[in-house]
mmCIF file of C-alpha atoms in Angstrom:
data_model
loop_
_atom_site.group_PDB
_atom_site.id
_atom_site.type_symbol
_atom_site.label_atom_id
_atom_site.label_comp_id
_atom_site.label_asym_id
_atom_site.label_seq_id
_atom_site.Cartn_x
_atom_site.Cartn_y
_atom_site.Cartn_z
ATOM 1 C CA UNK L 59 115.701 197.996 112.758
ATOM 2 C CA UNK L 60 116.131 197.719 108.521
ATOM 3 C CA UNK L 61 120.029 197.874 108.487
ATOM 4 C CA UNK L 62 120.141 195.402 110.537
ATOM 5 C CA UNK L 63 117.826 193.422 108.493
ATOM 6 C CA UNK L 64 119.923 194.402 104.806
ATOM 7 C CA UNK L 65 123.256 193.410 107.267
ATOM 8 C CA UNK L 66 121.485 189.455 107.998
ATOM 9 C CA UNK L 67 120.626 189.023 104.546
ATOM 10 C CA UNK L 68 123.368 189.804 103.358
ATOM 11 C CA UNK L 69 125.774 187.229 105.740
ATOM 12 C CA UNK L 70 122.836 184.617 104.088
ATOM 13 C CA UNK L 71 123.706 185.310 101.049
ATOM 14 C CA UNK L 72 127.355 185.031 101.954
ATOM 15 C CA UNK L 73 126.459 181.644 103.219
ATOM 16 C CA UNK L 74 124.039 180.642 99.983
ATOM 17 C CA UNK L 75 126.089 181.881 97.216
ATOM 18 C CA UNK L 76 128.726 179.539 97.263
ATOM 19 C CA UNK L 77 126.835 176.883 98.325
ATOM 20 C CA UNK L 78 124.852 176.546 95.586
ATOM 21 C CA UNK L 79 127.762 175.340 93.501
ATOM 22 C CA UNK L 80 130.481 173.118 92.954
ATOM 23 C CA UNK L 81 130.760 169.812 94.150
ATOM 24 C CA UNK L 82 129.610 166.824 96.699
ATOM 25 C CA UNK L 83 131.739 167.129 100.110
ATOM 26 C CA UNK L 84 133.352 163.555 100.350
ATOM 27 C CA UNK L 85 130.635 162.339 103.077
ATOM 28 C CA UNK L 86 129.163 161.342 99.761
ATOM 29 C CA UNK L 87 125.888 161.617 98.222
ATOM 30 C CA UNK L 88 122.237 162.233 99.266
ATOM 31 C CA UNK L 89 120.124 158.414 99.817
ATOM 32 C CA UNK L 90 117.398 159.983 98.932
ATOM 33 C CA UNK L 91 113.517 158.897 100.562
ATOM 34 C CA UNK L 92 110.969 159.050 98.100
ATOM 35 C CA UNK L 93 111.673 161.541 95.833
ATOM 36 C CA UNK L 94 109.184 163.783 94.551
ATOM 37 C CA UNK L 95 108.143 162.563 90.039
ATOM 38 C CA UNK L 96 110.057 164.982 88.199
ATOM 39 C CA UNK L 97 108.410 168.396 87.588
ATOM 40 C CA UNK L 98 107.100 168.833 84.062
ATOM 41 C CA UNK L 99 107.282 172.021 82.824
ATOM 42 C CA UNK L 100 109.137 174.931 84.099
ATOM 43 C CA UNK L 101 106.610 176.572 85.866
ATOM 44 C CA UNK L 102 105.663 173.591 87.987
ATOM 45 C CA UNK L 103 109.183 173.583 88.631
ATOM 46 C CA UNK L 104 108.891 176.498 90.442
ATOM 47 C CA UNK L 105 105.861 176.630 92.064
ATOM 48 C CA UNK L 106 106.382 173.451 93.557
ATOM 49 C CA UNK L 107 110.271 174.622 94.440
ATOM 50 C CA UNK L 108 107.895 177.750 96.212
ATOM 51 C CA UNK L 109 105.506 175.414 97.831
ATOM 52 C CA UNK L 110 108.319 173.457 99.734
ATOM 53 C CA UNK L 111 110.508 176.642 101.099
ATOM 54 C CA UNK L 112 106.983 177.521 102.453
ATOM 55 C CA UNK L 113 106.394 174.030 103.820
ATOM 56 C CA UNK L 114 110.254 173.974 104.906
ATOM 57 C CA UNK L 115 110.760 171.291 103.182
ATOM 58 C CA UNK L 116 114.213 171.348 102.441
ATOM 59 C CA UNK L 117 115.280 167.942 101.506
ATOM 60 C CA UNK L 118 112.448 168.616 99.088
ATOM 61 C CA UNK L 119 113.488 171.444 97.823
ATOM 62 C CA UNK L 120 116.725 169.687 96.935
ATOM 63 C CA UNK L 121 114.896 166.978 94.368
ATOM 64 C CA UNK L 122 114.283 170.149 92.984
ATOM 65 C CA UNK L 123 117.213 171.826 92.673
ATOM 66 C CA UNK L 124 120.201 170.613 90.622
ATOM 67 C CA UNK L 125 121.216 170.864 86.783
ATOM 68 C CA UNK L 126 120.909 168.670 83.721
ATOM 69 C CA UNK L 127 123.067 166.254 85.561
ATOM 70 C CA UNK L 128 119.768 165.760 88.667
ATOM 71 C CA UNK L 129 118.882 166.855 91.250
ATOM 72 C CA UNK L 130 121.652 167.925 93.747
ATOM 73 C CA UNK L 131 120.156 165.440 96.308
ATOM 74 C CA UNK L 132 121.890 162.893 94.269
ATOM 75 C CA UNK L 133 125.331 164.211 94.714
ATOM 76 C CA UNK L 134 126.176 166.182 97.270
ATOM 77 C CA UNK L 135 125.082 164.390 101.483
ATOM 78 C CA UNK L 136 121.925 165.015 102.672
ATOM 79 C CA UNK L 137 122.944 167.753 105.758
ATOM 80 C CA UNK L 138 124.945 170.154 102.708
ATOM 81 C CA UNK L 139 121.658 169.991 100.697
ATOM 82 C CA UNK L 140 119.256 171.386 103.713
ATOM 83 C CA UNK L 141 121.509 174.311 104.676
ATOM 84 C CA UNK L 142 121.728 175.182 101.192
ATOM 85 C CA UNK L 143 117.895 175.142 100.957
ATOM 86 C CA UNK L 144 117.510 176.543 104.013
ATOM 87 C CA UNK L 145 119.605 179.613 103.367
ATOM 88 C CA UNK L 146 118.370 180.695 100.074
ATOM 89 C CA UNK L 147 114.309 179.872 101.947
ATOM 90 C CA UNK L 148 115.627 182.312 104.563
ATOM 91 C CA UNK L 149 116.284 184.922 101.250
ATOM 92 C CA UNK L 150 112.813 183.852 99.606
ATOM 93 C CA UNK L 151 110.553 183.922 102.745
ATOM 94 C CA UNK L 152 107.116 185.356 101.336
ATOM 95 C CA UNK L 153 103.802 185.642 102.123
ATOM 96 C CA UNK L 154 103.480 185.601 98.524
ATOM 97 C CA UNK L 155 104.611 184.464 95.285
ATOM 98 C CA UNK L 156 103.656 184.926 91.519
ATOM 99 C CA UNK L 157 105.151 183.406 89.081
ATOM 100 C CA UNK L 158 105.014 185.076 85.243
ATOM 101 C CA UNK L 159 105.672 183.671 82.155
ATOM 102 C CA UNK L 160 109.026 182.496 81.314
ATOM 103 C CA UNK L 161 111.021 183.200 78.487
ATOM 104 C CA UNK L 162 114.387 180.871 76.767
ATOM 105 C CA UNK L 163 118.294 182.820 77.640
ATOM 106 C CA UNK L 164 119.609 183.607 74.562
ATOM 107 C CA UNK L 165 122.309 180.771 74.261
ATOM 108 C CA UNK L 166 121.180 178.564 76.226
ATOM 109 C CA UNK L 167 118.615 176.628 74.290
ATOM 110 C CA UNK L 168 115.109 175.089 74.987
ATOM 111 C CA UNK L 169 115.638 173.101 77.334
ATOM 112 C CA UNK L 170 116.273 176.014 79.820
ATOM 113 C CA UNK L 171 113.511 178.538 81.118
ATOM 114 C CA UNK L 172 114.178 181.774 82.974
ATOM 115 C CA UNK L 173 111.064 182.837 85.117
ATOM 116 C CA UNK L 174 110.533 185.370 86.981
ATOM 117 C CA UNK L 175 109.106 185.298 90.246
ATOM 118 C CA UNK L 176 106.831 188.938 92.463
ATOM 119 C CA UNK L 177 107.599 187.669 95.951
ATOM 120 C CA UNK L 178 105.672 189.716 98.394
ATOM 121 C CA UNK L 179 107.262 189.785 101.779
ATOM 122 C CA UNK L 180 106.217 192.234 104.959
ATOM 123 C CA UNK L 181 105.032 195.379 102.085
ATOM 124 C CA UNK L 182 107.500 194.333 100.301
ATOM 125 C CA UNK L 183 107.189 193.508 95.929
ATOM 126 C CA UNK L 184 110.922 192.199 94.292
ATOM 127 C CA UNK L 185 110.862 190.110 90.675
ATOM 128 C CA UNK L 186 113.694 187.116 91.668
ATOM 129 C CA UNK L 187 114.494 184.995 88.025
ATOM 130 C CA UNK L 188 114.768 181.744 88.677
ATOM 131 C CA UNK L 189 116.875 179.370 85.816
ATOM 132 C CA UNK L 190 115.026 176.214 85.080
ATOM 133 C CA UNK L 191 116.901 173.262 83.193
ATOM 134 C CA UNK L 192 115.514 170.230 81.335
ATOM 135 C CA UNK L 193 117.633 166.688 82.503
ATOM 136 C CA UNK L 194 117.472 163.846 80.168
ATOM 137 C CA UNK L 195 114.236 162.163 81.679
ATOM 138 C CA UNK L 196 111.939 165.461 80.808
ATOM 139 C CA UNK L 197 111.956 166.799 84.324
ATOM 140 C CA UNK L 198 112.693 170.019 85.047
ATOM 141 C CA UNK L 199 114.508 171.506 87.944
ATOM 142 C CA UNK L 200 115.735 174.911 89.219
ATOM 143 C CA UNK L 201 119.542 175.518 88.396
ATOM 144 C CA UNK L 202 119.368 179.184 89.998
ATOM 145 C CA UNK L 203 117.972 181.601 92.217
ATOM 146 C CA UNK L 204 119.366 185.538 92.079
ATOM 147 C CA UNK L 205 119.040 185.778 95.546
ATOM 148 C CA UNK L 206 120.838 189.000 94.600
ATOM 149 C CA UNK L 207 117.358 189.946 93.851
ATOM 150 C CA UNK L 208 115.678 190.060 96.511
ATOM 151 C CA UNK L 209 119.366 191.179 98.960
ATOM 152 C CA UNK L 210 119.790 194.789 97.209
ATOM 153 C CA UNK L 211 120.129 197.269 98.249
ATOM 154 C CA UNK L 212 118.366 200.179 96.694
#
């Protein structure tokens, strides 16, 4: 049973990792509905992202996931955004999460913070690093989630 779950998680990871990067497809960018207000702090971006994950609001997650240029919802087709966020959410399923204090990443400046999130799923606790970036408008977005921290076989 455990090996089946590990294989399933690895398969989801293989789908999610390439989907988390790259440029938009030829279908055009998402036309966002009512985008949530920008997160005003790194931990706020992570907490909102995790709450949207629990609510299975994949488009909402996409509004909080991106780069310094902005959320992926402003550049990628909605269907692609929802698929990417679904893949990430499938790996980050949890009963509880605790956001730990963040710290800067050497060489990336004060506009980038790494925030460890302790995720509990089926009695197992894993620490998952989130990288959060500040956009030019002063908001914060989740840029990267270390999904291997969850799927790594120990």
